[in-house]
Coordinates of C-alpha atoms in Angstrom, one line a residue:
X125 CA 114.6 70.1 93.4
X126 CA 112.1 71.8 91.0
X127 CA 109.0 73.8 91.5
X128 CA 107.1 70.8 90.1
X129 CA 108.4 68.5 93.0
X130 CA 107.3 71.0 95.6
X131 CA 103.9 71.3 93.9
X132 CA 103.4 67.6 93.9
X133 CA 104.1 67.3 97.6
X134 CA 101.9 70.3 98.4
X135 CA 99.1 69.1 96.2
X136 CA 98.9 72.4 94.3
X137 CA 99.8 73.6 90.8
X138 CA 103.4 74.6 89.9
X139 CA 102.1 78.1 89.1
X140 CA 100.8 78.5 92.7
X141 CA 104.2 77.4 94.1
X142 CA 106.0 79.8 91.8
X143 CA 103.8 82.7 92.9
X144 CA 104.3 81.9 96.6
X145 CA 108.1 81.5 96.3
X146 CA 108.7 84.6 94.2
X147 CA 106.2 87.0 95.8
X148 CA 106.2 87.2 99.6
X149 CA 103.0 89.3 99.6
X150 CA 101.1 86.7 97.5
X151 CA 97.8 85.6 99.1
X152 CA 96.8 82.0 98.9
X153 CA 93.4 80.5 99.5
X154 CA 94.5 79.9 103.0
X155 CA 97.4 81.1 105.2
X156 CA 98.2 77.5 106.0
X157 CA 98.8 76.6 102.3
X158 CA 101.3 79.4 101.9
X159 CA 103.2 78.3 105.0
X160 CA 103.1 74.6 103.9
X161 CA 104.7 75.5 100.5
X162 CA 107.5 77.4 102.2
X163 CA 108.0 74.5 104.7
X164 CA 108.3 72.0 101.9
X165 CA 110.7 74.2 99.9
X166 CA 113.0 74.4 103.0
X167 CA 112.8 70.7 103.6
X168 CA 113.8 70.0 100.0
X169 CA 116.5 72.6 99.9
X170 CA 114.9 74.3 96.9
X171 CA 116.9 76.8 94.9
X172 CA 116.0 78.4 91.5
X173 CA 117.7 76.6 88.6
X174 CA 120.7 78.9 88.2
X175 CA 122.0 76.9 85.2
X176 CA 118.7 77.4 83.3
X177 CA 118.8 81.1 84.3
X178 CA 122.4 81.5 83.0
X179 CA 121.4 79.8 79.7
X180 CA 118.5 82.2 79.3
X181 CA 120.8 85.2 80.0
X182 CA 123.6 83.9 77.7
X183 CA 126.0 83.2 80.5
X184 CA 128.1 80.1 80.6
X185 CA 129.8 80.1 84.0
X186 CA 128.9 77.3 86.3
X187 CA 126.7 78.4 89.3
X188 CA 128.5 78.8 92.6
X189 CA 127.7 76.5 95.5
X190 CA 124.9 78.1 97.5
X191 CA 125.6 79.5 100.9
X192 CA 123.7 78.3 104.0
X193 CA 122.1 80.5 106.6
X194 CA 120.0 80.0 109.7
X195 CA 117.1 82.2 111.0
X196 CA 116.1 82.8 114.6
X197 CA 112.7 84.3 115.4
X198 CA 112.4 85.6 118.9
X199 CA 109.3 86.4 120.9
X200 CA 107.3 83.9 119.0
X201 CA 106.8 80.2 118.7
X202 CA 105.6 77.8 116.0
X203 CA 102.4 77.3 117.9
X204 CA 101.9 81.0 118.5
X205 CA 103.6 82.9 115.7
X206 CA 103.9 86.7 115.5
X207 CA 102.2 87.9 112.3
X208 CA 104.7 90.7 111.7
X209 CA 107.7 88.3 112.1
X210 CA 106.0 85.8 109.9
X211 CA 105.5 88.3 107.1
X212 CA 109.2 89.4 107.4
X213 CA 110.3 85.8 107.3
X214 CA 108.5 85.1 104.1
X215 CA 110.3 88.1 102.5
X216 CA 113.6 86.7 103.8
X217 CA 112.9 83.3 102.4
X218 CA 112.1 84.7 99.0
X219 CA 115.2 86.9 98.9
X220 CA 117.5 84.0 99.9
X221 CA 116.6 82.4 96.5
X222 CA 117.6 85.5 94.7
X223 CA 120.9 85.6 96.6
X224 CA 121.7 81.8 96.0
X225 CA 121.3 81.0 99.7
X226 CA 119.7 78.1 101.4
X227 CA 118.0 78.4 104.8
X228 CA 119.3 75.5 106.9
X229 CA 117.2 76.1 110.1
X230 CA 114.4 78.3 111.2
X231 CA 114.3 78.4 115.0
X232 CA 111.6 79.9 117.2
X233 CA 113.3 80.8 120.4
X234 CA 111.3 83.2 122.6
X235 CA 113.6 82.9 125.6
X236 CA 116.4 84.7 123.7
X237 CA 114.5 88.0 123.5
X238 CA 115.0 88.7 127.2
X239 CA 111.6 90.5 127.3
X240 CA 110.6 88.5 130.4
X241 CA 112.5 86.4 132.9
X242 CA 112.6 82.9 131.6
X243 CA 115.4 81.5 133.9
X244 CA 119.0 80.9 132.9
X245 CA 118.3 77.2 132.4
X246 CA 115.7 77.8 129.8
X247 CA 117.8 80.3 127.9
X248 CA 120.9 78.1 127.9
X249 CA 118.9 75.1 126.6
X250 CA 117.5 77.1 123.7
X251 CA 120.9 78.6 123.0
X252 CA 122.6 75.2 123.1
X253 CA 120.3 74.1 120.3
X254 CA 121.8 76.7 118.1
X255 CA 125.5 76.9 119.0
X256 CA 126.0 73.8 121.1
X257 CA 128.6 71.2 120.2
X258 CA 127.5 68.9 117.3
X259 CA 124.9 71.4 116.0
X260 CA 125.2 71.8 112.2
X261 CA 125.1 75.6 111.6
X262 CA 124.9 77.7 108.5
X263 CA 127.5 80.2 107.4
X264 CA 125.4 83.1 108.6
X265 CA 122.5 84.0 110.8
X266 CA 119.5 86.3 110.7
X267 CA 117.8 87.2 114.0
X268 CA 114.3 88.5 113.6
X269 CA 113.1 90.4 116.7
X270 CA 114.6 91.6 119.9
X271 CA 117.5 89.6 121.3
X272 CA 119.3 90.2 124.7
X273 CA 122.7 91.7 124.1
X274 CA 124.8 89.0 125.9
X275 CA 123.1 86.4 123.8
X276 CA 123.5 88.3 120.6
X277 CA 127.2 88.6 121.3
X278 CA 127.5 84.9 121.8
X279 CA 125.7 84.3 118.5
X280 CA 127.9 86.7 116.7
X281 CA 131.0 85.0 117.9
X282 CA 129.7 81.5 117.1
X283 CA 128.9 82.6 113.5
X284 CA 132.2 84.4 112.9
X285 CA 130.5 87.8 112.9
X286 CA 128.1 86.8 110.1
X287 CA 125.0 87.9 112.0
X288 CA 122.2 90.2 110.9
X289 CA 119.5 91.6 113.2
X290 CA 116.1 92.7 112.0
X291 CA 113.5 94.5 114.1
X292 CA 112.6 97.7 116.0
X293 CA 115.1 97.7 118.8
X294 CA 118.7 98.6 117.9
X295 CA 121.5 96.2 118.8
X296 CA 123.9 99.1 119.5
X297 CA 126.3 98.0 116.8
X298 CA 126.7 94.5 118.3
X299 CA 125.9 93.1 114.8
X300 CA 124.8 94.4 111.5
X301 CA 121.1 95.4 111.6
X302 CA 118.1 96.6 109.6
X303 CA 115.7 98.4 111.9
X304 CA 112.7 100.7 112.1
X305 CA 113.4 102.7 115.2
X306 CA 110.8 101.9 117.9
X307 CA 110.9 105.3 119.5
X308 CA 110.1 107.0 116.2
X309 CA 107.3 104.5 115.7
X310 CA 105.8 105.4 119.1
X311 CA 106.2 109.1 118.4
X312 CA 104.3 108.9 115.2
X313 CA 101.5 107.0 116.8
X314 CA 101.2 109.0 120.0
X315 CA 101.4 112.3 118.2
X316 CA 98.5 111.2 116.0
X317 CA 96.4 110.6 119.1
X318 CA 97.4 113.9 120.6
X319 CA 96.5 115.7 117.4
X320 CA 93.0 114.2 117.7
X321 CA 92.7 115.8 121.2
X322 CA 93.6 112.9 123.5
X323 CA 95.3 113.7 126.7
X324 CA 94.9 110.4 128.6
X325 CA 96.8 107.9 126.4
X326 CA 97.6 104.4 127.5
X327 CA 100.2 101.9 126.4
X328 CA 99.7 98.1 125.9
X329 CA 102.8 95.9 125.3
X330 CA 106.2 94.9 126.6
X331 CA 108.0 97.5 128.8
X332 CA 111.3 95.8 129.5
X333 CA 114.1 97.4 127.5
X334 CA 111.5 98.2 124.8
X335 CA 112.1 101.2 122.5
X336 CA 108.4 101.7 121.7
X337 CA 107.6 102.1 125.4
X338 CA 110.4 104.6 125.8
X339 CA 109.1 106.5 122.8
X340 CA 105.6 106.5 124.3
X341 CA 106.9 108.0 127.5
X342 CA 109.1 110.6 125.9
X343 CA 106.5 111.8 123.5
X344 CA 104.0 112.4 126.3
X345 CA 106.6 114.3 128.3
X346 CA 107.5 116.3 125.2
X347 CA 103.9 117.5 124.9
X348 CA 103.5 118.3 128.6
X349 CA 101.3 115.3 129.3
X350 CA 101.6 113.0 132.4
X351 CA 103.0 109.5 132.1
X352 CA 100.4 107.7 134.3
X353 CA 101.5 104.3 135.5
X354 CA 97.9 103.1 135.7
X355 CA 97.6 103.7 132.0
X356 CA 100.3 101.2 131.1
X357 CA 99.3 97.5 130.7
X358 CA 102.3 95.3 130.3
X359 CA 101.7 92.2 128.3
X360 CA 103.1 89.9 125.6
X361 CA 102.8 90.8 122.0
X362 CA 100.0 88.5 121.1
X363 CA 96.3 88.8 120.2
X364 CA 95.3 86.8 123.4
X365 CA 97.3 89.2 125.5
X366 CA 95.6 92.2 123.9
X367 CA 92.2 90.6 124.5
X368 CA 93.0 90.2 128.2
X369 CA 94.4 93.7 128.5
X370 CA 91.2 95.2 127.1
X371 CA 89.1 93.2 129.5
X372 CA 91.2 94.7 132.4
X373 CA 90.8 98.2 131.1
X374 CA 87.0 97.8 130.6
X375 CA 86.6 97.2 134.4
X376 CA 88.1 100.6 135.2
X377 CA 86.2 103.9 135.7
X378 CA 89.3 106.0 134.7
X379 CA 90.7 104.1 131.7
X380 CA 92.5 106.3 129.1
X381 CA 90.6 107.6 126.1
X382 CA 93.2 106.2 123.6
X383 CA 95.6 103.3 123.5
X384 CA 98.9 102.8 121.7
X385 CA 99.4 99.1 121.3
X386 CA 103.0 98.1 120.6
X387 CA 102.0 95.7 117.8
X388 CA 99.0 95.1 115.5
X389 CA 98.6 91.6 117.1
X390 CA 97.9 93.2 120.5
X391 CA 95.5 95.7 118.9
X392 CA 93.6 93.0 117.1
X393 CA 92.9 91.4 120.4
X394 CA 91.9 94.7 121.9
X395 CA 89.4 95.4 119.1
X396 CA 88.0 91.8 119.3
X397 CA 87.3 92.3 123.0
X398 CA 85.8 95.7 122.4
X399 CA 83.6 94.3 119.6
X400 CA 82.2 91.5 121.8
X401 CA 80.9 94.2 124.2
X402 CA 79.4 96.1 121.3
X403 CA 81.4 99.2 122.3
X404 CA 79.3 99.7 125.4
X405 CA 80.6 102.0 128.1
X406 CA 84.2 102.1 126.8
X407 CA 85.4 102.6 123.2
X408 CA 88.9 104.1 123.2
X409 CA 90.8 105.0 120.1
X410 CA 93.3 102.3 119.2
X411 CA 96.5 102.8 117.2
X412 CA 99.4 100.3 116.8
X413 CA 102.4 99.5 114.6
X414 CA 103.4 97.0 111.9
X415 CA 100.5 97.1 109.4
X416 CA 100.1 93.3 109.2
X417 CA 97.7 91.9 106.6
X418 CA 95.0 91.5 109.3
X419 CA 95.1 95.2 110.2
X420 CA 92.8 96.3 107.4
X421 CA 90.4 93.5 108.1
X422 CA 89.4 94.4 111.6
X423 CA 86.2 96.1 112.6
X424 CA 86.9 99.0 112.8
X425 CA 89.9 98.9 110.4
X426 CA 93.0 99.5 112.4
X427 CA 95.0 102.7 112.3
X428 CA 98.7 101.8 112.4
X429 CA 102.2 102.8 111.8
X430 CA 103.4 100.8 108.8
X431 CA 106.8 99.3 108.7
X432 CA 108.4 98.5 105.3
X433 CA 108.5 94.7 105.8
X434 CA 109.6 93.9 102.2
X435 CA 112.5 96.3 102.3
X436 CA 113.5 95.1 105.8
X437 CA 113.7 91.5 104.7
X438 CA 115.4 92.1 101.4
X439 CA 118.1 94.4 102.8
X440 CA 118.7 92.0 105.7
X441 CA 119.5 89.1 103.3
X442 CA 121.6 91.3 100.9
X443 CA 123.7 92.8 103.7
X444 CA 124.3 89.4 105.3
X445 CA 125.3 87.9 101.9
X446 CA 127.7 90.8 101.4
X447 CA 129.3 90.3 104.8
X448 CA 129.6 86.5 104.2
X449 CA 131.3 87.3 100.8
X450 CA 133.8 89.7 102.5
X451 CA 132.2 92.7 101.0
X452 CA 132.2 94.7 104.2
X453 CA 133.8 94.2 107.7
X454 CA 132.6 97.3 109.7
X455 CA 129.3 96.9 111.6
X456 CA 126.5 98.4 109.5
X457 CA 123.2 99.8 110.6
X458 CA 120.4 100.6 108.1
X459 CA 117.4 102.4 109.5
X460 CA 114.2 102.6 107.4
X461 CA 111.4 105.0 107.7
X462 CA 107.8 104.4 108.7
X463 CA 104.5 105.9 107.7
X464 CA 101.1 106.4 109.4
X465 CA 98.1 104.6 107.9
X466 CA 94.9 106.3 109.1
X467 CA 91.9 104.0 109.2
X468 CA 88.8 104.0 111.3
X469 CA 89.9 102.9 114.8
X470 CA 90.8 106.4 116.0
X471 CA 88.6 109.4 116.7
X472 CA 88.3 112.2 119.2
X473 CA 88.3 111.6 123.0
X474 CA 84.5 112.4 123.3
X475 CA 83.8 109.1 121.6
X476 CA 85.7 107.0 124.1
X477 CA 83.0 107.1 126.7
X478 CA 79.2 106.9 126.4
X479 CA 76.6 104.3 126.5
X480 CA 75.0 102.2 123.8
X481 CA 71.4 101.8 124.7
X482 CA 69.7 98.6 123.7
X483 CA 66.0 98.4 123.7

């Protein structure tokens, strides 16, 4: 199928389709339009015209048959997607074209993350939809997000070892992986708050087997600060959960002066709830991680630890393609660095409390 076929179904120009498929950071007039173009491309099994490309480059060899891979996104659903995972997925989809791969399935299976008790029945039903009898699978699999180790081992065996994990929590060499270490992410964030003078620093996010939570605790201890249970609000990594967590903190008289949110999505909810109150009574500094597109559009703009999403997605596809082709057999782990993006959502502890008088 050609770009013109996709454009016709999407109701846009071929140039728009080309920009979306070749540039995962391209902004459309709406987020829904970009997602719709990718969905149509998957449904139509779109691949760039390799024959035309070879002709342009002067090559005469016939193009090889494309490989097929599957993608699992954990801790998210189609109705409630995770913005960070969505951005990584767009990079992966774009890179599969460059590597002559087709994405056969994209599954959103939150129960596989093991971040909260879902019940063995729920997990087994979701897993059966991937590796059950009669399920048509690809030749390889990319898992975006945290996945419980026993489940990851079953997926690895079902795909003959051709499994790549992408995220912030290491698999411990169960599979190949591209990660940004969650503990290092937390250290960068918490040390920024400590540098601003904060001593009462809270954590908002998942705590179960979560590297960012461990990093938060260890960084406080390393700086001689107390890890106060009351300053930890455990919640899912969604904007709605962040909104609710902030509402809970605002009712307290002893809330921390700064918050490290495990994801930007949580922080967006925190800032939205804070904004609705006009910053009255309680306005903590807020820092998070990921640097999703929405982070710079919040008010105030969100200070965050940026993860190299483009590199994470591209390396994941290239490493999986290499394993599928027999290029390597040892389990490989590629860790990428992160960087602090300072915006307006953090300040000194004196600004966390105080009243806004309205006349």
